[in-house]
Each structure stands twice: as C-alpha cells, then as structure tokens.
mmCIF file of C-alpha atoms in Angstrom:
data_model
loop_
_atom_site.group_PDB
_atom_site.id
_atom_site.type_symbol
_atom_site.label_atom_id
_atom_site.label_comp_id
_atom_site.label_asym_id
_atom_site.label_seq_id
_atom_site.Cartn_x
_atom_site.Cartn_y
_atom_site.Cartn_z
ATOM 1 C CA ASP A 134 63.733 52.667 65.226
ATOM 2 C CA VAL A 135 63.682 49.646 65.948
ATOM 3 C CA LYS A 136 65.578 47.756 68.561
ATOM 4 C CA VAL A 137 67.370 44.536 69.046
ATOM 5 C CA THR A 138 70.031 44.646 71.427
ATOM 6 C CA GLN A 139 72.135 41.259 72.502
ATOM 7 C CA SER A 140 73.410 41.477 75.199
ATOM 8 C CA SER A 141 77.603 40.681 74.796
ATOM 9 C CA ARG A 142 79.414 41.270 71.595
ATOM 10 C CA TYR A 143 81.770 38.911 72.319
ATOM 11 C CA LEU A 144 81.685 35.371 74.298
ATOM 12 C CA VAL A 145 85.308 33.058 75.457
ATOM 13 C CA LYS A 146 83.451 30.217 76.719
ATOM 14 C CA ARG A 147 85.285 26.370 78.614
ATOM 15 C CA THR A 148 84.009 23.415 77.306
ATOM 16 C CA GLY A 149 81.264 22.063 79.034
ATOM 17 C CA GLU A 150 79.924 25.661 80.929
ATOM 18 C CA LYS A 151 76.323 26.046 80.428
ATOM 19 C CA VAL A 152 75.837 29.677 78.198
ATOM 20 C CA PHE A 153 73.318 32.015 78.469
ATOM 21 C CA LEU A 154 73.057 34.595 75.405
ATOM 22 C CA GLU A 155 69.993 37.091 76.530
ATOM 23 C CA CYS A 156 67.707 38.905 73.157
ATOM 24 C CA VAL A 157 65.437 41.627 73.660
ATOM 25 C CA GLN A 158 63.210 44.099 71.852
ATOM 26 C CA ASP A 159 61.424 46.687 71.840
ATOM 27 C CA MET A 160 59.007 46.741 69.626
ATOM 28 C CA ASP A 161 56.900 44.332 70.753
ATOM 29 C CA HIS A 162 57.300 41.935 67.949
ATOM 30 C CA GLU A 163 55.411 38.459 68.627
ATOM 31 C CA ASN A 164 58.282 36.096 67.205
ATOM 32 C CA MET A 165 61.967 35.777 67.332
ATOM 33 C CA PHE A 166 64.609 34.145 65.989
ATOM 34 C CA TRP A 167 67.545 32.799 66.843
ATOM 35 C CA TYR A 168 70.195 31.836 63.742
ATOM 36 C CA ARG A 169 74.012 30.784 64.202
ATOM 37 C CA GLN A 170 76.132 32.629 61.484
ATOM 38 C CA ASP A 171 79.084 30.805 59.557
ATOM 39 C CA PRO A 172 81.778 31.331 56.416
ATOM 40 C CA GLY A 173 79.947 28.921 53.323
ATOM 41 C CA LEU A 174 76.696 27.807 55.202
ATOM 42 C CA GLY A 175 74.785 31.516 55.915
ATOM 43 C CA LEU A 176 72.260 31.564 59.160
ATOM 44 C CA ARG A 177 71.361 28.170 60.041
ATOM 45 C CA LEU A 178 68.014 28.775 62.147
ATOM 46 C CA ILE A 179 68.907 27.103 65.330
ATOM 47 C CA TYR A 180 65.010 27.989 67.271
ATOM 48 C CA PHE A 181 62.337 30.255 67.343
ATOM 49 C CA SER A 182 59.254 31.042 69.072
ATOM 50 C CA TYR A 183 55.759 33.457 68.133
ATOM 51 C CA ASP A 184 54.597 34.006 71.474
ATOM 52 C CA VAL A 185 55.149 34.125 74.660
ATOM 53 C CA LYS A 186 56.668 29.912 76.440
ATOM 54 C CA MET A 187 55.810 29.210 72.937
ATOM 55 C CA LYS A 188 58.727 27.682 70.537
ATOM 56 C CA GLU A 189 59.612 25.500 67.654
ATOM 57 C CA LYS A 190 63.117 24.755 66.064
ATOM 58 C CA GLY A 191 64.505 24.922 63.886
ATOM 59 C CA ASP A 192 67.141 23.365 61.320
ATOM 60 C CA ILE A 193 69.773 22.531 64.045
ATOM 61 C CA PRO A 194 68.202 22.438 67.227
ATOM 62 C CA GLU A 195 70.902 19.739 68.943
ATOM 63 C CA GLY A 196 72.329 20.577 71.910
ATOM 64 C CA TYR A 197 69.842 24.096 72.313
ATOM 65 C CA SER A 198 67.306 25.174 74.151
ATOM 66 C CA VAL A 199 66.006 28.553 74.496
ATOM 67 C CA SER A 200 63.622 30.613 76.713
ATOM 68 C CA ARG A 201 61.498 33.594 76.534
ATOM 69 C CA GLU A 202 58.868 34.089 79.680
ATOM 70 C CA LYS A 203 58.190 37.903 78.567
ATOM 71 C CA LYS A 204 57.655 38.847 75.003
ATOM 72 C CA GLU A 205 60.166 41.040 74.884
ATOM 73 C CA ARG A 206 62.580 38.678 75.898
ATOM 74 C CA PHE A 207 64.195 34.659 74.226
ATOM 75 C CA SER A 208 66.967 33.578 75.264
ATOM 76 C CA LEU A 209 69.000 30.981 73.655
ATOM 77 C CA ILE A 210 70.838 28.744 76.009
ATOM 78 C CA LEU A 211 73.593 26.211 75.105
ATOM 79 C CA GLU A 212 73.627 23.417 77.938
ATOM 80 C CA SER A 213 77.119 22.215 78.198
ATOM 81 C CA ALA A 214 79.468 24.696 74.969
ATOM 82 C CA SER A 215 81.361 22.453 72.728
ATOM 83 C CA THR A 216 84.044 23.856 70.587
ATOM 84 C CA ASN A 217 81.617 22.830 67.658
ATOM 85 C CA GLN A 218 78.792 25.647 68.987
ATOM 86 C CA THR A 219 82.033 28.138 68.023
ATOM 87 C CA SER A 220 80.383 30.884 66.062
ATOM 88 C CA MET A 221 78.169 34.098 65.631
ATOM 89 C CA TYR A 222 75.275 33.693 66.638
ATOM 90 C CA LEU A 223 71.980 36.841 65.279
ATOM 91 C CA CYS A 224 68.933 37.702 66.882
ATOM 92 C CA ALA A 225 66.046 38.442 65.783
ATOM 93 C CA SER A 226 62.799 40.086 65.806
ATOM 94 C CA ARG A 227 59.698 40.226 63.416
ATOM 95 C CA PRO A 228 55.956 41.622 63.304
ATOM 96 C CA HIS A 229 53.148 38.492 62.629
ATOM 97 C CA ARG A 230 53.318 37.456 59.122
ATOM 98 C CA GLY A 231 50.769 38.282 56.973
ATOM 99 C CA SER A 232 51.841 41.583 56.414
ATOM 100 C CA ASN A 233 55.634 40.570 54.533
ATOM 101 C CA THR A 234 56.954 42.005 57.588
ATOM 102 C CA GLU A 235 60.805 42.693 57.574
ATOM 103 C CA ALA A 236 63.086 40.857 60.788
ATOM 104 C CA PHE A 237 65.119 43.521 62.378
ATOM 105 C CA PHE A 238 68.424 41.754 64.110
ATOM 106 C CA GLY A 239 70.933 42.810 66.619
ATOM 107 C CA GLN A 240 73.996 43.166 66.231
ATOM 108 C CA GLY A 241 74.967 39.531 66.714
ATOM 109 C CA THR A 242 77.391 37.775 69.765
ATOM 110 C CA ARG A 243 80.514 36.472 67.907
ATOM 111 C CA LEU A 244 80.945 32.670 70.817
ATOM 112 C CA THR A 245 84.131 31.463 71.223
ATOM 113 C CA VAL A 246 84.919 27.929 73.553
ATOM 114 C CA VAL A 247 87.903 26.657 74.025
ATOM 115 C CA ALA B 38 61.313 20.105 52.302
ATOM 116 C CA GLN B 39 61.498 24.536 52.578
ATOM 117 C CA ARG B 40 65.024 25.814 50.969
ATOM 118 C CA VAL B 41 65.789 28.239 49.568
ATOM 119 C CA THR B 42 69.881 28.204 47.180
ATOM 120 C CA GLN B 43 71.858 30.471 46.266
ATOM 121 C CA PRO B 44 74.178 29.095 44.267
ATOM 122 C CA GLU B 45 77.425 30.804 44.381
ATOM 123 C CA LYS B 46 79.250 32.024 47.532
ATOM 124 C CA LEU B 47 81.824 34.566 45.348
ATOM 125 C CA LEU B 48 80.657 37.102 42.835
ATOM 126 C CA SER B 49 83.185 39.633 41.484
ATOM 127 C CA VAL B 50 82.273 42.753 39.089
ATOM 128 C CA PHE B 51 83.779 45.148 38.120
ATOM 129 C CA LYS B 52 82.281 49.078 39.304
ATOM 130 C CA GLY B 53 80.166 49.695 36.506
ATOM 131 C CA ALA B 54 78.915 45.514 35.765
ATOM 132 C CA PRO B 55 75.594 44.293 36.064
ATOM 133 C CA VAL B 56 75.342 41.877 38.906
ATOM 134 C CA GLU B 57 72.063 39.178 39.106
ATOM 135 C CA LEU B 58 73.130 37.043 42.458
ATOM 136 C CA LYS B 59 71.274 34.252 41.971
ATOM 137 C CA CYS B 60 68.096 32.477 44.552
ATOM 138 C CA ASN B 61 66.069 29.051 44.501
ATOM 139 C CA TYR B 62 63.411 28.686 46.122
ATOM 140 C CA SER B 63 61.820 25.050 47.218
ATOM 141 C CA TYR B 64 58.590 25.753 48.792
ATOM 142 C CA SER B 65 55.100 24.813 46.912
ATOM 143 C CA GLY B 66 52.644 27.462 48.527
ATOM 144 C CA SER B 67 52.450 31.345 48.068
ATOM 145 C CA PRO B 68 55.954 32.478 49.743
ATOM 146 C CA GLU B 69 57.096 36.492 51.003
ATOM 147 C CA LEU B 70 60.975 37.046 49.475
ATOM 148 C CA PHE B 71 62.595 39.095 51.401
ATOM 149 C CA TRP B 72 66.806 39.442 50.512
ATOM 150 C CA TYR B 73 68.706 40.907 53.227
ATOM 151 C CA VAL B 74 72.234 42.480 53.155
ATOM 152 C CA GLN B 75 75.108 42.379 55.660
ATOM 153 C CA TYR B 76 78.384 45.579 54.811
ATOM 154 C CA SER B 77 81.147 44.936 56.753
ATOM 155 C CA ARG B 78 80.682 45.709 60.283
ATOM 156 C CA GLN B 79 76.623 46.425 60.467
ATOM 157 C CA ARG B 80 74.152 43.762 61.092
ATOM 158 C CA LEU B 81 72.179 42.697 58.390
ATOM 159 C CA GLN B 82 69.547 44.777 57.970
ATOM 160 C CA LEU B 83 66.669 44.122 54.540
ATOM 161 C CA LEU B 84 67.707 45.482 51.129
ATOM 162 C CA LEU B 85 63.442 44.651 49.631
ATOM 163 C CA ARG B 86 61.417 42.181 49.659
ATOM 164 C CA HIS B 87 59.214 40.378 46.606
ATOM 165 C CA ILE B 88 55.497 42.497 47.347
ATOM 166 C CA SER B 89 56.586 46.039 46.702
ATOM 167 C CA ARG B 90 58.751 45.409 44.037
ATOM 168 C CA GLU B 91 60.444 48.096 44.545
ATOM 169 C CA SER B 92 63.596 49.543 43.982
ATOM 170 C CA ILE B 93 66.076 49.878 46.169
ATOM 171 C CA LYS B 94 70.016 51.038 45.989
ATOM 172 C CA GLY B 95 68.873 50.350 42.448
ATOM 173 C CA PHE B 96 68.552 46.425 42.821
ATOM 174 C CA THR B 97 65.332 44.542 41.524
ATOM 175 C CA ALA B 98 64.242 41.910 42.197
ATOM 176 C CA ASP B 99 61.291 39.604 40.539
ATOM 177 C CA LEU B 100 59.468 37.079 41.388
ATOM 178 C CA ASN B 101 59.326 33.820 39.292
ATOM 179 C CA LYS B 102 57.284 30.894 40.670
ATOM 180 C CA GLY B 103 57.251 28.949 37.412
ATOM 181 C CA GLU B 104 60.959 28.485 37.464
ATOM 182 C CA THR B 105 60.658 29.148 42.235
ATOM 183 C CA SER B 106 64.045 32.744 41.857
ATOM 184 C CA PHE B 107 63.720 35.426 43.062
ATOM 185 C CA HIS B 108 67.388 36.952 41.435
ATOM 186 C CA LEU B 109 68.691 40.104 42.772
ATOM 187 C CA LYS B 110 70.144 42.745 39.936
ATOM 188 C CA LYS B 111 71.153 45.749 39.602
ATOM 189 C CA PRO B 112 72.293 47.564 35.575
ATOM 190 C CA PHE B 113 75.279 49.375 37.058
ATOM 191 C CA ALA B 114 77.334 47.313 40.310
ATOM 192 C CA GLN B 115 78.764 50.207 42.951
ATOM 193 C CA GLU B 116 81.920 49.766 45.136
ATOM 194 C CA GLU B 117 79.418 50.348 48.339
ATOM 195 C CA ASP B 118 77.594 47.658 47.076
ATOM 196 C CA SER B 119 80.192 44.963 48.104
ATOM 197 C CA ALA B 120 78.666 43.102 50.720
ATOM 198 C CA MET B 121 76.685 39.954 51.273
ATOM 199 C CA TYR B 122 73.558 38.456 50.149
ATOM 200 C CA TYR B 123 71.258 36.644 51.749
ATOM 201 C CA CYS B 124 68.059 35.747 50.150
ATOM 202 C CA ALA B 125 65.408 34.242 52.589
ATOM 203 C CA LEU B 126 61.780 33.009 52.103
ATOM 204 C CA SER B 127 59.047 33.270 54.877
ATOM 205 C CA PRO B 128 57.060 30.259 54.440
ATOM 206 C CA ASN B 129 53.602 29.558 55.594
ATOM 207 C CA THR B 130 54.458 30.556 59.226
ATOM 208 C CA ASP B 131 55.835 33.320 60.730
ATOM 209 C CA LYS B 132 59.648 31.128 60.387
ATOM 210 C CA LEU B 133 62.144 32.645 58.139
ATOM 211 C CA ILE B 134 64.445 30.539 55.893
ATOM 212 C CA PHE B 135 68.304 32.146 54.722
ATOM 213 C CA GLY B 136 70.476 30.750 51.996
ATOM 214 C CA THR B 137 74.353 30.000 52.373
ATOM 215 C CA GLY B 138 74.470 34.038 51.547
ATOM 216 C CA THR B 139 76.499 35.768 48.143
ATOM 217 C CA ARG B 140 80.016 38.037 48.742
ATOM 218 C CA LEU B 141 79.440 40.660 46.058
ATOM 219 C CA GLN B 142 82.792 42.243 45.578
ATOM 220 C CA VAL B 143 82.771 45.556 42.966
ATOM 221 C CA PHE B 144 86.555 46.040 42.192
ATOM 222 C CA PRO B 145 87.459 50.182 40.986
#
C-alpha cells in the first residue's frame, strides 16, 4: 500500500510564527504536491515538486515556500503564519505522468492560526 | 488557463435516483481526467480515471472533448455514495488541478 504520511493531524500556531508541515511518501514517487482545502473553494494547489530540489508554483503560492531535499519528503513552510492561512492542508504524491497515474493523499493537517 | 469547473456545490437525491455530477474543463491539449472522492473522515482517494473507461462502485464518466466535459454518473444512488466528489485535470505536465468539489447527499 502506498503511504503518504503528514506529520501532524492538528496544529495550532500563533500569528507570525514560522510553521513547518512535513509530508513523507514511501513509494518512490517523483511528484509531490501541497494543496489547501477550504469549503466552497475545493483543493487549491500551493506548490508542487517534480523532482528533488525542483519545484513549481501552484495557484496560491503567496505566503508559502517549500523544500524537497530528499525524494520521499516534501515540506511546506509558512514563513509568517497569518489567520487567513487557517485551513486543511493536504499532501499528495504521484508517479510521473504517462500512464494516467493516480495521486495518493495524506490524511491532512488542520492548521489553525490564532 | 487550465481550469476545472464543478458548477454544483451540493447535490441532494433520494436513494435509488439517478445521479449526475457535472465537470467541465478548459485545456486545449489531450488531458488526463479523474474523479476523486472523499468520504467522511477518510482521505481523498481516486474513484476513476477517463483512460480506463471503467465502472467503479456503479459510477461511470465519459470524456466529451467537444463539450470539454467529464460528468460523473450513476443510475441508482446509494446512501453510502454520500461524499465529496472532486473532478481533476492533469494537463501536459505532472501537475494535478482540482475543481471546487460537489457534495453528494443521498437520503434514504
């Protein structure tokens, strides 16, 4: 079974804090993604990475950065957390396109910024 | 721009009624299209992909390139189908773009 594991289910952080969300996958997938999931807005892509040290901005990258130093790990960083970043964050991994590949998701991290 | 549109936020039906969840996409090339489902308190998971032309849990979806649509259908809804459904597009990259989702409620 493919496993995508996010380090925390729930996080509460203060405004202005630097926040790290970690995601690890065990299937040697090239691609990894960070989305935020908000009611009525669906899943919005923040960043994705198609290889180690490679990244591409998604639709809403402002206020976020990412790090991928190892193939299995993809970190999302909130440089200075704000209340409008309170959300559910989903990590996913996926093999390279070419075979209509399935994405596998983590269980999500619900972040509350107070 | 590459985009996925799901016009309905909520779809409510009674058990045994037909269901159609709409999905339209904007992309000029040959897309990969998927439906993902999220049941209550579970992680998001793949339901079906257009290339497979399969039926999963009684659901089917046909790609209509002329109308740029990929609607999800089931002839007889079951209560256990109640969930959040997302249509997703993979353009000619490894990116995966989701729609806003449709919540399906099936009443007994």
